[in-house]
Every structure is written in structure tokens, then in C-alpha cells.
Amino acid sequence: MRSKLTTFIFIGMLGGIAVGYACNMLWPDPQTAKTISGYISLISDIFLRLIKMIIAPLVFSTLVVGIAHMGDTASVGRIGAKAMAWFVGASLISLLLGLLMVNILRPGEALNLPLPDVGASTNVKATSLSLKEFVTHLVPKSAVEAMANNEILQIVVFAIFFGVALAAIGEKGQTLTKSVEQVADVMLRITGYVMKFAPIAVFAAIAATITTQGIGVLVTYGKFMLEFYFSLAMLWLLLALAGFALVGGAMRHLLNLIKEPFALAFSTASSEAAYPKTLEQLERFGVPNRITSFVLPMGYSFNLDGSMMYCTFATLFIAQAYNVELTIGQQLTMLLLLMVTSKGMAGVPRASLVVISATLSTFNIPEAGLLLIIGIDQFLDMGRSATNVLGNSVATVAVAKWEGQLRTTDQRLDRDLDPVPAAAE
């Protein structure tokens, strides 16, 4: 059943490309195409709303249960510190790799495209990206507001307080702990129902994008996109090698398990859409629930590997296009700036573009250069989102390994590779 879902997702992608191309050819007028695309995207919009519907209660319930089962604040602090150490290291490597690849490949040179006027408006607001704003934003003004707005990091902060307090009251909290655990079980069951619509949503998302953008945009920006995806592939290789260093041959099983959330994130251009399935597959791999439910939500705010690599790659691409030369010192300063500003990406619409816009203005690079990539951002976001799934999966496994709580063994892996009985579904 699980492999069939992956197959159906890819069939949906191919079907979406075909239908989108046909619509783009039949209705070449941009306004008409936009209207038709809006109707097609209704399906994917509903799917993403269903995902958003379950994210907050799923994150809260699984995290509270995980912390309550840890039993003490020392464990929470230790696991959190190990997760943050991994996130900072992974962020640095992602940013450095983007910096290295864009300097080697030089995609902004010989672009053969008319450059937007330096005064052109991009309609991207580079606001609320300072360290002060980010730290203040960590703490919710209201737990209800945080859940209503799907502010994952704020939900994590509240859930940590709630879970620690629940563990501290001991026996008196057992009834509530069991109730929250039952809520988590219900949310996971609802997740299973929602995931059945994934292939149809993927079809609609791809068809809507191709209807408005057309296949031509892929040809025009083909070189840039190929070089970016080649760079992403280098990051995937590094993450996979890190996984092999941690768990050896078991990494192959992990890659097999996360191919569904990876494909889902890629085809919908949404890491959030893949969160419930990633959570489930990591637990199937052998990561305890108390670690998965704690580390994975943190990763969605602090460990967006693909998005961070894109920030350095795209910023220097625009600089190259406008012949703005940045010294090594300036590029390293940019990297350190992005280490901070990229942490505010979670929950911000078109977050990568917002961060890039802020960086461009800081280094006197024409902000109008964003217009070069806005048209293909959806296609680039597909790769970024999928990379975030891989990066957070490896990070969660790494923390479980360091804690000595990874239950995976070679013998259990052999059994897990067999088809899952229907009852387990």
C-alpha cells in the first residue's frame, strides 16, 4: 500500500504536467490561464488546508506525550541541545555548499535575459527578520493563537512547558497524559485519511502551476534550474553520507521509508504537507516517539537545509547577473547573516524570497533581481521542500543515535522490509 501511494504521487505529477501543458496551449491568454489555474488548484488548496488542520493538534499532542514520557527536564534539555548542535552544523554546511556551488557554476553570468530595472518593485516585504524579532516571536502571546496560525515553533514552546509540567505532577497527570496520547492516536488516524487524497492534490498542484507558467519557463531558466538541482543533489549526497556514518547500512532502509514524504514535499512544494508522514516513518524506522515528536517540529524551524542553501545560491546568482562582485569577506559575512535571518523563515509566506530580499538590500545588490527568480520559485521550492524532509529525517535519527535510543537493528530491518500486514495499516 505504501509503495503504491508513492507510485500514485508520481503518476499524479506526470498527469499534472500533461494537463497543465494542454491548458496552457488551449488558453494562452494569461488572465484566462490564471482563472483556470485557480479552479484546478482548488483541489490542492483543500488538501493543504486539511494538512494545516491537523498540524497543530498533531505537533502539540505528540510532543506533550513525548516529553511527559521523558520524565525529567534534564532529558528535555539534553535532547534539545543535541538537536540544536546538529541544526547549526547542518545549516552551516548547507549555506557553505550553496556558496561554493554558485561560485563554481556561475549561473548568473551570460544569462541572456533582459535584467529588470534596478528600481522595479518586487512586492516582497523584507520585514521582521531581525534577531530581536525572531527571539520575541518564539514565545506565543496565546497558545490558542499559535495553534490557530499554525506557528509550529510557538506550539513547540508551549508544548514543552505543558509536557514538562505534566511530567512534574507525576501520578496526578497520568489521566491527562493518557488523554493526550489518545488525541495523538486519533490525529495520526486522521492523517492516514488525509494522505489518501495526496495523489489527486499533487496532480492539481502541478497542473495549476504549468497552466499559468507554461513549459517554456523551464526552458528559459533551464540552466539555472539544472545547476541548482545539481547543487541540491550534492547536499542530498552529503546528508545521506552523514546518515551512513551514523547508522551504517540501515540508512538504506531510512531512505526507503522517507521516499513517500520526500515525494509528497517535492510535488506539493510544501514541507508541512509531508510532516505527518515523516513523523510516522521515522517511528517505523525505530526512533522513539518522544524524540521524533520533539526534534522534528524543531527541525521545521531551525533545520531548513534546502531553503538555506537556496538563500546563498540565489543571492549570489542575482549579484552575478548584475555584475556585482562580492569579496570573500563579504560572502562570509552574508553567510553569517543568513545563519541568523534564515531561522525566522518558518511560518513566513514565501519565506526564502523574504530572506533573500533582506540580504540583497544589506549588500547593495539590486532587489529587482528577485524578479528573475519569482517566476520559477514554485519549481525551485519543490526541491527545497524535499531537501528539508531529508535533512530533518537524518537530524532526528542522529539525535536518537546519540541518545542511545535508536531501536533499529539489522535483523529488525529485514523484517520491516517485508510488506506491512493489513491490520498494521
XYZ file of C-alpha atoms in Angstrom:
425
model
C 0.000 0.000 0.000
C 2.831 2.393 0.942
C 4.758 1.833 -2.288
C 1.503 2.244 -4.220
C 0.981 5.701 -2.706
C 4.428 6.791 -3.916
C 3.643 5.438 -7.379
C 0.300 7.251 -7.469
C 2.012 10.509 -6.426
C 4.412 10.300 -9.362
C 1.555 9.380 -11.716
C -0.247 12.472 -10.417
C 2.840 14.583 -11.152
C 3.086 13.319 -14.735
C -0.643 13.743 -15.281
C -0.480 17.262 -13.864
C 2.314 18.205 -16.264
C 0.327 16.877 -19.235
C -2.954 18.559 -18.265
C -1.217 21.809 -17.336
C 0.607 21.912 -20.672
C -2.659 21.240 -22.558
C -4.455 24.031 -20.663
C -1.576 26.425 -21.281
C -1.729 25.689 -25.017
C -5.530 25.891 -25.241
C -5.825 29.122 -23.227
C -2.644 31.141 -23.849
C -4.163 34.380 -22.534
C -2.505 34.945 -19.105
C -5.703 36.120 -17.392
C -7.729 33.177 -18.702
C -4.964 30.752 -17.747
C -4.843 32.260 -14.266
C -8.604 31.806 -13.841
C -8.473 28.173 -14.996
C -5.452 27.542 -12.781
C -7.393 28.929 -9.821
C -10.164 26.380 -10.315
C -7.694 23.496 -10.766
C -5.758 24.488 -7.657
C -8.931 24.266 -5.558
C -8.135 20.594 -5.004
C -4.558 21.154 -3.866
C -5.632 24.140 -1.757
C -8.174 21.973 0.052
C -5.555 19.266 0.611
C -3.079 21.759 2.082
C -5.828 23.175 4.294
C -6.544 19.648 5.527
C -2.847 19.284 6.344
C -2.847 22.609 8.181
C -5.973 21.448 10.028
C -4.119 18.544 11.634
C -0.619 20.032 12.072
C -1.219 21.996 15.295
C -3.029 19.263 17.301
C -0.649 16.619 15.934
C 2.510 18.548 16.894
C 1.109 19.505 20.294
C -0.211 16.073 21.290
C 2.781 14.026 20.123
C 5.274 16.466 21.657
C 3.488 16.649 25.025
C 3.283 12.862 25.236
C 6.944 12.507 24.264
C 8.110 14.978 26.922
C 5.813 13.509 29.580
C 7.337 10.085 28.928
C 10.866 11.501 29.268
C 10.044 12.179 32.876
C 12.515 14.979 33.677
C 13.628 18.378 32.418
C 17.253 17.225 32.173
C 16.336 14.862 29.328
C 14.449 17.606 27.523
C 17.396 19.991 27.815
C 19.935 17.373 26.744
C 17.975 16.284 23.675
C 17.229 19.902 22.748
C 20.929 20.820 22.988
C 21.955 17.881 20.796
C 19.290 18.758 18.232
C 20.397 22.405 18.114
C 24.054 21.360 17.721
C 23.090 19.283 14.679
C 20.878 22.051 13.252
C 23.623 24.673 13.482
C 26.165 22.355 11.859
C 23.768 21.327 9.082
C 22.807 24.968 8.468
C 26.436 25.985 8.143
C 27.191 23.163 5.705
C 24.081 23.951 3.612
C 24.953 27.638 3.360
C 28.621 26.900 2.602
C 27.716 24.385 -0.097
C 25.376 26.891 -1.755
C 28.143 29.497 -1.603
C 30.693 27.102 -3.082
C 28.480 25.783 -5.889
C 27.273 29.206 -7.063
C 30.885 30.402 -7.245
C 31.917 27.326 -9.224
C 28.922 27.163 -11.592
C 28.444 30.955 -12.002
C 24.781 30.662 -13.175
C 24.293 34.457 -13.238
C 26.901 35.024 -15.926
C 25.883 35.005 -19.613
C 22.244 34.815 -18.557
C 20.962 36.037 -21.944
C 17.862 37.506 -20.318
C 16.794 41.168 -20.023
C 17.548 42.294 -16.479
C 14.746 44.017 -14.544
C 15.281 47.722 -13.960
C 17.014 48.279 -10.633
C 14.064 50.369 -9.450
C 11.411 47.771 -10.286
C 9.113 46.744 -7.447
C 9.157 43.100 -6.319
C 6.233 43.317 -3.859
C 8.248 41.237 -1.393
C 8.406 42.824 2.048
C 11.664 42.201 3.902
C 10.345 42.758 7.403
C 10.524 41.124 10.834
C 13.775 39.306 10.134
C 15.974 40.761 12.872
C 17.321 38.600 15.697
C 15.242 40.586 18.179
C 12.041 39.985 16.216
C 12.791 36.291 15.882
C 13.545 35.739 19.582
C 10.412 37.667 20.581
C 8.367 35.643 18.118
C 9.478 32.399 19.785
C 7.099 32.873 22.718
C 3.386 32.856 21.871
C 1.129 35.606 23.185
C -1.583 32.968 23.263
C -1.402 29.200 22.874
C -4.740 29.299 21.062
C -3.480 31.972 18.639
C -0.320 29.956 17.953
C -2.393 26.894 17.091
C -4.866 28.895 15.022
C -1.998 30.334 12.959
C -0.066 27.030 12.785
C 3.017 28.685 14.301
C 4.962 25.463 14.753
C 7.806 26.925 16.789
C 5.411 28.687 19.171
C 3.419 25.471 19.528
C 6.669 23.665 20.366
C 7.496 26.232 23.090
C 4.051 25.911 24.690
C 4.074 22.104 24.379
C 7.479 21.932 26.098
C 6.137 23.897 29.088
C 2.950 21.817 29.119
C 4.779 18.497 28.827
C 7.369 19.319 31.494
C 4.626 20.456 33.892
C 2.598 17.330 33.151
C 5.595 15.114 33.929
C 6.340 17.097 37.102
C 2.953 16.434 38.723
C 3.545 12.679 38.475
C 0.631 10.341 39.160
C -1.931 13.165 39.163
C -1.149 13.787 35.498
C -1.449 10.192 34.296
C -5.096 10.529 33.267
C -4.382 13.669 31.261
C -1.277 12.086 29.716
C -3.352 9.136 28.524
C -5.984 11.503 27.139
C -3.394 13.490 25.173
C -1.913 10.199 23.927
C -5.347 9.191 22.669
C -5.639 12.552 20.889
C -2.282 11.831 19.200
C -3.553 8.410 18.069
C -6.719 9.986 16.643
C -4.716 12.666 14.804
C -2.460 10.020 13.263
C -5.543 8.124 12.080
C -6.951 11.331 10.544
C -3.562 11.823 8.878
C -3.990 8.442 7.209
C -7.342 9.534 5.803
C -5.958 12.842 4.511
C -2.965 11.161 2.839
C -5.276 9.149 0.595
C -6.018 12.390 -1.274
C -2.324 13.191 -1.810
C -2.007 11.932 -5.442
C -5.037 13.990 -6.544
C -3.668 17.063 -4.752
C -0.276 16.583 -6.410
C -1.951 16.351 -9.825
C -3.836 19.615 -9.214
C -0.817 21.493 -7.821
C 1.396 20.632 -10.806
C -1.371 21.216 -13.370
C -2.206 24.643 -11.915
C 1.435 25.751 -11.960
C 2.100 24.600 -15.537
C -1.181 26.176 -16.712
C -0.008 29.656 -15.711
C 3.771 29.345 -16.104
C 3.892 27.019 -19.111
C 6.676 24.611 -20.014
C 8.565 27.497 -21.630
C 9.681 28.920 -18.292
C 11.519 25.660 -17.618
C 13.390 26.027 -20.912
C 14.230 29.712 -20.377
C 15.639 29.112 -16.919
C 16.780 25.581 -17.680
C 20.481 26.166 -16.983
C 19.868 27.897 -13.659
C 17.403 25.250 -12.518
C 19.650 22.362 -13.559
C 22.618 23.877 -11.736
C 20.527 24.499 -8.616
C 19.175 20.946 -8.591
C 22.683 19.610 -9.191
C 23.786 21.561 -6.112
C 20.813 20.176 -4.162
C 21.867 16.677 -5.226
C 25.287 17.360 -3.687
C 23.538 18.280 -0.443
C 21.404 15.121 -0.613
C 24.604 13.107 -1.018
C 26.209 14.775 1.995
C 23.126 14.163 4.131
C 22.965 10.525 3.025
C 26.671 10.047 3.789
C 26.123 11.563 7.239
C 23.310 9.061 7.743
C 25.505 6.143 6.643
C 28.205 7.315 9.071
C 25.633 7.285 11.871
C 23.637 4.096 11.251
C 25.547 2.228 8.537
C 23.508 0.131 6.133
C 20.298 1.000 7.990
C 20.412 4.309 6.121
C 19.160 2.493 3.016
C 16.058 1.492 4.950
C 15.538 5.067 6.144
C 15.774 6.362 2.562
C 13.233 3.744 1.508
C 10.851 4.786 4.281
C 11.006 8.534 3.641
C 10.589 8.340 -0.132
C 6.835 8.956 0.296
C 7.122 12.165 2.362
C 10.051 13.217 0.146
C 7.922 12.808 -2.999
C 4.953 14.495 -1.334
C 7.027 17.513 -0.260
C 8.552 17.751 -3.736
C 5.305 17.563 -5.659
C 3.335 19.939 -3.406
C 6.310 22.271 -2.695
C 5.358 22.048 0.981
C 7.466 20.557 3.776
C 4.436 20.944 6.018
C 2.394 18.585 3.844
C 4.987 15.869 4.449
C 5.256 16.370 8.228
C 2.699 13.763 9.405
C 4.048 11.051 7.089
C 7.661 11.863 8.045
C 6.741 11.536 11.729
C 5.153 8.154 11.112
C 8.007 6.781 9.006
C 10.704 7.839 11.474
C 8.901 5.940 14.209
C 8.688 2.904 11.911
C 12.445 3.209 11.409
C 12.989 2.878 15.154
C 13.190 6.413 16.518
C 11.223 6.643 19.823
C 8.117 8.803 19.731
C 9.432 11.078 22.499
C 12.438 12.001 20.328
C 10.666 12.193 16.977
C 7.867 14.383 18.313
C 10.391 16.738 19.924
C 13.152 17.023 17.319
C 11.087 17.028 14.118
C 8.961 20.132 14.934
C 12.131 21.980 15.983
C 13.715 20.995 12.684
C 10.881 22.647 10.768
C 12.025 25.974 12.229
C 15.770 25.544 12.680
C 16.851 22.981 10.093
C 15.556 24.029 6.664
C 18.645 22.773 4.815
C 17.296 23.168 1.280
C 15.911 26.649 1.924
C 19.164 27.884 3.452
C 21.260 26.576 0.589
C 18.903 28.347 -1.823
C 19.398 31.647 0.014
C 23.149 31.806 -0.695
C 22.760 30.331 -4.186
C 20.016 32.738 -5.285
C 21.545 35.847 -3.672
C 24.879 35.370 -5.417
C 23.111 34.415 -8.661
C 21.423 37.841 -8.649
C 24.723 39.542 -7.780
C 26.398 37.793 -10.731
C 23.551 38.780 -13.064
C 24.058 42.472 -12.180
C 27.871 42.160 -12.212
C 28.109 42.985 -8.502
C 31.347 41.481 -7.242
C 31.425 40.452 -3.580
C 34.723 39.728 -1.838
C 35.284 36.509 0.085
C 34.921 38.514 3.292
C 31.579 39.918 2.169
C 30.353 36.467 1.162
C 31.302 35.006 4.551
C 29.561 37.928 6.264
C 26.499 37.178 4.142
C 26.669 33.534 5.249
C 26.712 34.520 8.931
C 23.820 36.945 8.375
C 21.790 34.189 6.714
C 22.567 31.843 9.632
C 20.503 34.217 11.774
C 17.828 35.530 9.406
C 17.013 32.105 7.939
C 15.845 30.957 11.380
C 12.850 33.237 11.020
C 11.645 31.518 7.851
C 9.119 29.164 9.434
C 5.578 30.450 9.062
C 6.520 33.371 6.789
C 4.802 33.290 3.350
C 7.344 32.970 0.508
C 9.934 32.868 3.270
C 13.039 32.282 1.154
C 12.232 35.281 -1.055
C 11.750 37.455 2.026
C 15.124 36.433 3.454
C 16.850 36.928 0.080
C 15.250 40.359 -0.300
C 16.610 41.437 3.097
C 20.080 40.133 2.200
C 20.137 41.884 -1.191
C 19.400 45.264 0.357
C 22.060 44.717 3.031
C 24.792 44.200 0.417
C 23.541 46.836 -2.072
C 22.549 44.261 -4.687
C 19.517 45.378 -6.777
C 16.427 43.975 -5.100
C 14.730 43.960 -8.513
C 16.824 40.861 -9.236
C 14.205 38.905 -7.324
C 12.021 39.270 -10.413
C 14.463 36.933 -12.175
C 13.546 34.045 -9.884
C 9.997 34.766 -8.704
C 8.531 33.170 -11.833
C 10.286 29.849 -11.217
C 10.231 29.945 -7.408
C 7.478 27.319 -7.276
C 9.642 24.836 -9.204
C 12.679 25.596 -7.041
C 10.587 25.340 -3.869
C 9.772 21.746 -4.775
C 13.426 20.770 -4.419
C 13.905 22.880 -1.290
C 10.923 21.307 0.452
C 12.021 17.761 -0.368
C 15.533 18.530 0.900
C 14.098 19.800 4.180
C 12.369 16.433 4.673
C 15.606 14.523 4.137
C 17.602 16.872 6.370
C 15.127 16.696 9.248
C 14.868 12.919 8.989
C 18.642 12.496 9.272
C 18.756 15.035 12.117
C 16.109 13.146 14.104
C 17.886 9.834 13.593
C 21.190 11.454 14.641
C 19.751 12.679 17.951
C 18.181 9.288 18.661
C 21.530 7.615 17.921
C 23.415 9.995 20.244
C 20.857 9.304 22.960
C 21.377 5.551 22.511
C 17.659 5.113 21.896
C 17.591 4.129 18.223
C 15.845 0.754 18.205
C 16.853 -0.215 14.668
C 18.823 -3.435 14.202
C 19.808 -5.238 11.007
C 17.521 -8.152 11.906
C 14.514 -5.877 12.516
C 15.223 -4.047 9.278
C 14.966 -7.262 7.311
C 11.529 -7.881 8.813
C 10.391 -4.289 8.249
C 11.227 -4.526 4.566
C 8.542 -7.190 4.216
C 5.035 -5.991 3.277
C 3.138 -4.488 6.223
C 0.113 -6.599 7.224
C -3.249 -5.016 6.513
C -4.053 -4.783 10.232
C -1.000 -2.593 10.796
C -2.190 -0.110 8.257
